[in-house]
């Protein structure tokens, strides 16, 4: 299990692009009873130049995984993090206190990614990944079953109830650490 006696948990928020990770992360950071630093890993990679260049075909950065892990290690060890990324298996098991996998109906996901201006090829790839439960499977293979939670993200009500559920989990985690 992760963490030992950290002051604050590390929450991995994952899911196919467009499922609502950044939106959830924002609301969660505001609602959390313990301060959580919200790290959008794609932005973090860009800002710190933790990549080996830009792939024009896929319109994404080729991440330098070793350097990314080195940068994140001290932050994860300190705790109090939301790690928002479309993949999770890279993060060591010892970092994770909770792994949330957001899910979304594929028709809705297609519309969200279309609005974002993704090329059709990239929309199709992500849509298929959502249908095939790629991220969920990855999370289940990388972390203990009891810390992996799958949550639906299709409506504003879903966001509200998901955030409230995670806040309850944080309170329970806090109490548990204090005992
Ligand atoms: N549960 C939801 N209900 C309604 N709209 C949502 C929901 N989750 C995400 N969205 C919308 O979908 C788009 C993508 O959300 P975003 O949080 O950026 O996804 P991600 O960070 O996973 O790529 C945004 O326009 C957001 O407002």
CSV table of C-alpha atoms and ligand atoms in Angstrom, one decimal:
chain,number,residue,atom,x,y,z
A,1,UNK,CA,0.0,0.0,0.0
A,2,UNK,CA,1.0,3.6,-0.5
A,3,UNK,CA,2.0,6.4,1.7
A,4,UNK,CA,2.7,5.3,5.3
A,5,UNK,CA,2.0,8.4,7.3
A,6,UNK,CA,1.8,11.1,4.7
A,7,UNK,CA,0.0,14.4,5.7
A,8,UNK,CA,-2.1,14.4,2.6
A,9,UNK,CA,-3.0,11.8,0.0
A,10,UNK,CA,-2.0,11.3,-3.7
A,11,UNK,CA,-5.1,11.0,-5.9
A,12,UNK,CA,-4.6,9.8,-9.5
A,13,UNK,CA,-7.4,11.1,-11.7
A,14,UNK,CA,-7.3,9.3,-15.0
A,15,UNK,CA,-9.5,8.5,-18.0
A,16,UNK,CA,-9.6,8.9,-21.7
A,17,UNK,CA,-9.1,12.5,-22.9
A,18,UNK,CA,-12.4,14.4,-22.6
A,19,UNK,CA,-13.9,12.3,-19.8
A,20,UNK,CA,-13.7,15.2,-17.5
A,21,UNK,CA,-10.4,14.9,-15.5
A,22,UNK,CA,-9.5,18.6,-15.5
A,23,UNK,CA,-13.0,19.7,-14.6
A,24,UNK,CA,-13.1,17.2,-11.7
A,25,UNK,CA,-9.6,18.2,-10.6
A,26,UNK,CA,-10.6,21.8,-10.4
A,27,UNK,CA,-13.7,21.2,-8.4
A,28,UNK,CA,-12.0,18.7,-6.2
A,29,UNK,CA,-9.0,21.0,-5.4
A,30,UNK,CA,-11.6,23.6,-4.3
A,31,UNK,CA,-13.7,21.2,-2.2
A,32,UNK,CA,-11.0,19.2,-0.5
A,33,UNK,CA,-10.7,19.5,3.2
A,34,UNK,CA,-6.9,19.0,2.9
A,35,UNK,CA,-5.0,21.3,0.4
A,36,UNK,CA,-4.2,19.4,-2.8
A,37,UNK,CA,-1.9,20.6,-5.5
A,38,UNK,CA,-3.5,20.0,-8.8
A,39,UNK,CA,-1.1,18.8,-11.5
A,40,UNK,CA,-2.3,18.5,-15.0
A,41,UNK,CA,0.5,16.2,-16.2
A,42,UNK,CA,0.3,17.1,-19.9
A,43,UNK,CA,0.7,20.8,-19.0
A,44,UNK,CA,3.5,19.9,-16.5
A,45,UNK,CA,5.4,18.0,-19.3
A,46,UNK,CA,5.0,21.0,-21.6
A,47,UNK,CA,6.0,23.7,-19.0
A,48,UNK,CA,9.1,21.8,-17.8
A,49,UNK,CA,10.1,20.5,-21.2
A,50,UNK,CA,9.9,16.9,-20.1
A,51,UNK,CA,9.5,15.6,-23.7
A,52,UNK,CA,11.4,14.5,-26.7
A,53,UNK,CA,9.5,16.8,-29.1
A,54,UNK,CA,6.1,17.2,-30.7
A,55,UNK,CA,4.4,14.5,-32.7
A,56,UNK,CA,2.6,16.4,-35.5
A,57,UNK,CA,0.7,13.4,-36.7
A,58,UNK,CA,-0.9,12.8,-33.2
A,59,UNK,CA,-0.7,16.4,-32.1
A,60,UNK,CA,0.9,15.5,-28.8
A,61,UNK,CA,4.2,15.6,-27.0
A,62,UNK,CA,6.4,12.5,-26.8
A,63,UNK,CA,6.9,12.3,-23.0
A,64,UNK,CA,10.3,11.7,-21.5
A,65,UNK,CA,9.0,9.3,-18.9
A,66,UNK,CA,12.2,9.0,-16.8
A,67,UNK,CA,12.5,12.7,-16.4
A,68,UNK,CA,8.8,13.1,-15.7
A,69,UNK,CA,9.0,10.5,-12.9
A,70,UNK,CA,12.1,12.2,-11.5
A,71,UNK,CA,10.3,15.6,-11.4
A,72,UNK,CA,7.2,14.1,-9.8
A,73,UNK,CA,8.9,11.9,-7.2
A,74,UNK,CA,9.5,14.5,-4.5
A,75,UNK,CA,6.0,15.9,-4.9
A,76,UNK,CA,4.4,12.5,-4.7
A,77,UNK,CA,6.5,11.6,-1.7
A,78,UNK,CA,5.4,14.7,0.1
A,79,UNK,CA,1.7,13.9,-0.7
A,80,UNK,CA,-1.2,16.3,-1.2
A,81,UNK,CA,-1.5,15.8,-5.0
A,82,UNK,CA,-4.0,15.3,-7.7
A,83,UNK,CA,-2.3,13.8,-10.7
A,84,UNK,CA,-4.5,14.4,-13.8
A,85,UNK,CA,-3.5,12.4,-16.8
A,86,UNK,CA,-5.0,10.2,-19.5
A,87,UNK,CA,-2.8,7.3,-18.5
A,88,UNK,CA,-1.7,6.1,-15.1
A,89,UNK,CA,0.4,2.9,-15.3
A,90,UNK,CA,3.6,5.0,-15.3
A,91,UNK,CA,3.1,6.1,-11.7
A,92,UNK,CA,4.5,3.7,-9.1
A,93,UNK,CA,2.0,1.9,-7.0
A,94,UNK,CA,3.6,3.3,-3.8
A,95,UNK,CA,2.5,6.8,-4.9
A,96,UNK,CA,-1.2,6.1,-5.1
A,97,UNK,CA,-3.7,6.4,-2.3
A,98,UNK,CA,-6.7,6.5,-4.6
A,99,UNK,CA,-7.1,6.0,-8.4
A,100,UNK,CA,-10.2,7.5,-10.0
A,101,UNK,CA,-11.0,6.4,-13.5
A,102,UNK,CA,-13.6,8.6,-15.2
A,103,UNK,CA,-15.9,7.1,-17.8
A,104,UNK,CA,-18.1,8.6,-20.4
A,105,UNK,CA,-20.6,7.4,-23.0
A,106,UNK,CA,-18.7,7.3,-26.3
A,107,UNK,CA,-21.1,9.4,-28.4
A,108,UNK,CA,-20.8,12.2,-25.8
A,109,UNK,CA,-17.1,11.7,-25.7
A,110,UNK,CA,-16.9,12.1,-29.5
A,111,UNK,CA,-18.7,15.4,-29.4
A,112,UNK,CA,-16.5,16.7,-26.6
A,113,UNK,CA,-13.3,15.9,-28.5
A,114,UNK,CA,-14.8,17.3,-31.7
A,115,UNK,CA,-15.4,20.6,-29.9
A,116,UNK,CA,-11.8,20.5,-28.7
A,117,UNK,CA,-10.7,20.5,-32.4
A,118,UNK,CA,-9.0,17.1,-32.3
A,119,UNK,CA,-8.3,15.6,-35.7
A,120,UNK,CA,-10.7,12.7,-36.6
A,121,UNK,CA,-8.0,10.1,-36.3
A,122,UNK,CA,-7.3,11.2,-32.7
A,123,UNK,CA,-11.0,11.3,-31.8
A,124,UNK,CA,-11.4,7.8,-33.3
A,125,UNK,CA,-8.5,6.4,-31.4
A,126,UNK,CA,-9.7,7.9,-28.1
A,127,UNK,CA,-13.3,6.8,-28.7
A,128,UNK,CA,-12.2,3.2,-29.3
A,129,UNK,CA,-10.0,3.3,-26.2
A,130,UNK,CA,-13.0,4.4,-24.1
A,131,UNK,CA,-15.2,1.6,-25.6
A,132,UNK,CA,-12.5,-0.9,-24.9
A,133,UNK,CA,-12.0,0.3,-21.3
A,134,UNK,CA,-8.3,0.7,-21.9
A,135,UNK,CA,-7.6,3.1,-19.1
A,136,UNK,CA,-9.7,1.2,-16.6
A,137,UNK,CA,-7.9,-2.0,-17.5
A,138,UNK,CA,-4.6,-0.3,-17.1
A,139,UNK,CA,-5.5,1.1,-13.7
A,140,UNK,CA,-6.8,-2.3,-12.5
A,141,UNK,CA,-3.5,-3.9,-13.6
A,142,UNK,CA,-1.3,-1.3,-12.0
A,143,UNK,CA,-2.9,-0.8,-8.5
A,144,UNK,CA,-4.7,-2.8,-5.8
A,145,UNK,CA,-8.4,-3.3,-6.7
A,146,UNK,CA,-9.6,-1.6,-3.5
A,147,UNK,CA,-8.1,1.8,-4.4
A,148,UNK,CA,-9.3,1.9,-8.1
A,149,UNK,CA,-12.7,3.5,-8.4
A,150,UNK,CA,-14.6,3.9,-11.7
A,151,UNK,CA,-16.9,6.9,-11.9
A,152,UNK,CA,-19.3,8.1,-14.6
A,153,UNK,CA,-18.8,11.7,-15.9
A,154,UNK,CA,-21.7,12.5,-18.2
A,155,UNK,CA,-23.6,15.3,-16.4
A,156,UNK,CA,-23.0,18.1,-14.0
A,157,UNK,CA,-24.8,16.0,-11.3
A,158,UNK,CA,-22.2,13.3,-11.9
A,159,UNK,CA,-19.4,15.8,-11.2
A,160,UNK,CA,-21.1,17.0,-8.0
A,161,UNK,CA,-21.7,13.5,-6.7
A,162,UNK,CA,-18.2,12.3,-7.7
A,163,UNK,CA,-16.5,15.2,-6.0
A,164,UNK,CA,-18.6,14.8,-2.9
A,165,UNK,CA,-17.7,11.1,-2.8
A,166,UNK,CA,-14.0,11.8,-3.2
A,167,UNK,CA,-14.2,14.5,-0.4
A,168,UNK,CA,-15.8,11.9,1.9
A,169,UNK,CA,-13.0,9.5,1.0
A,170,UNK,CA,-10.4,12.2,1.8
A,171,UNK,CA,-12.0,12.8,5.2
A,172,UNK,CA,-11.9,9.1,6.0
A,173,UNK,CA,-8.3,8.9,4.8
A,174,UNK,CA,-7.4,11.8,7.1
A,175,UNK,CA,-9.1,10.2,10.1
A,176,UNK,CA,-7.4,6.9,9.4
A,177,UNK,CA,-4.0,8.6,9.3
A,178,UNK,CA,-4.6,10.3,12.6
A,179,UNK,CA,-5.6,7.0,14.4
B,1,LIG,N1,-19.7,15.2,-16.2
B,1,LIG,C1,-19.7,16.2,-17.2
B,1,LIG,N2,-20.8,16.7,-17.5
B,1,LIG,C2,-20.9,17.7,-18.5
B,1,LIG,N3,-19.8,18.1,-19.2
B,1,LIG,C3,-18.6,17.5,-18.9
B,1,LIG,C4,-18.5,16.6,-17.9
B,1,LIG,N4,-17.2,16.2,-17.8
B,1,LIG,C5,-16.5,16.9,-18.7
B,1,LIG,N5,-17.4,17.7,-19.4
B,1,LIG,C6,-17.0,18.6,-20.5
B,1,LIG,O1,-16.2,17.9,-21.4
B,1,LIG,C7,-15.1,18.7,-21.8
B,1,LIG,C8,-13.8,17.9,-21.5
B,1,LIG,O2,-13.6,17.9,-20.1
B,1,LIG,P1,-12.2,18.0,-19.4
B,1,LIG,O3,-12.4,18.1,-18.0
B,1,LIG,O4,-11.3,19.0,-20.1
B,1,LIG,O5,-11.7,16.5,-19.8
B,1,LIG,P2,-10.2,15.9,-19.7
B,1,LIG,O6,-9.4,16.7,-18.7
B,1,LIG,O7,-10.5,14.5,-19.2
B,1,LIG,O8,-9.6,15.9,-21.0
B,1,LIG,C9,-15.2,20.0,-21.2
B,1,LIG,O9,-15.9,20.9,-22.1
B,1,LIG,C10,-16.1,19.8,-20.0
B,1,LIG,O10,-16.9,20.9,-19.6
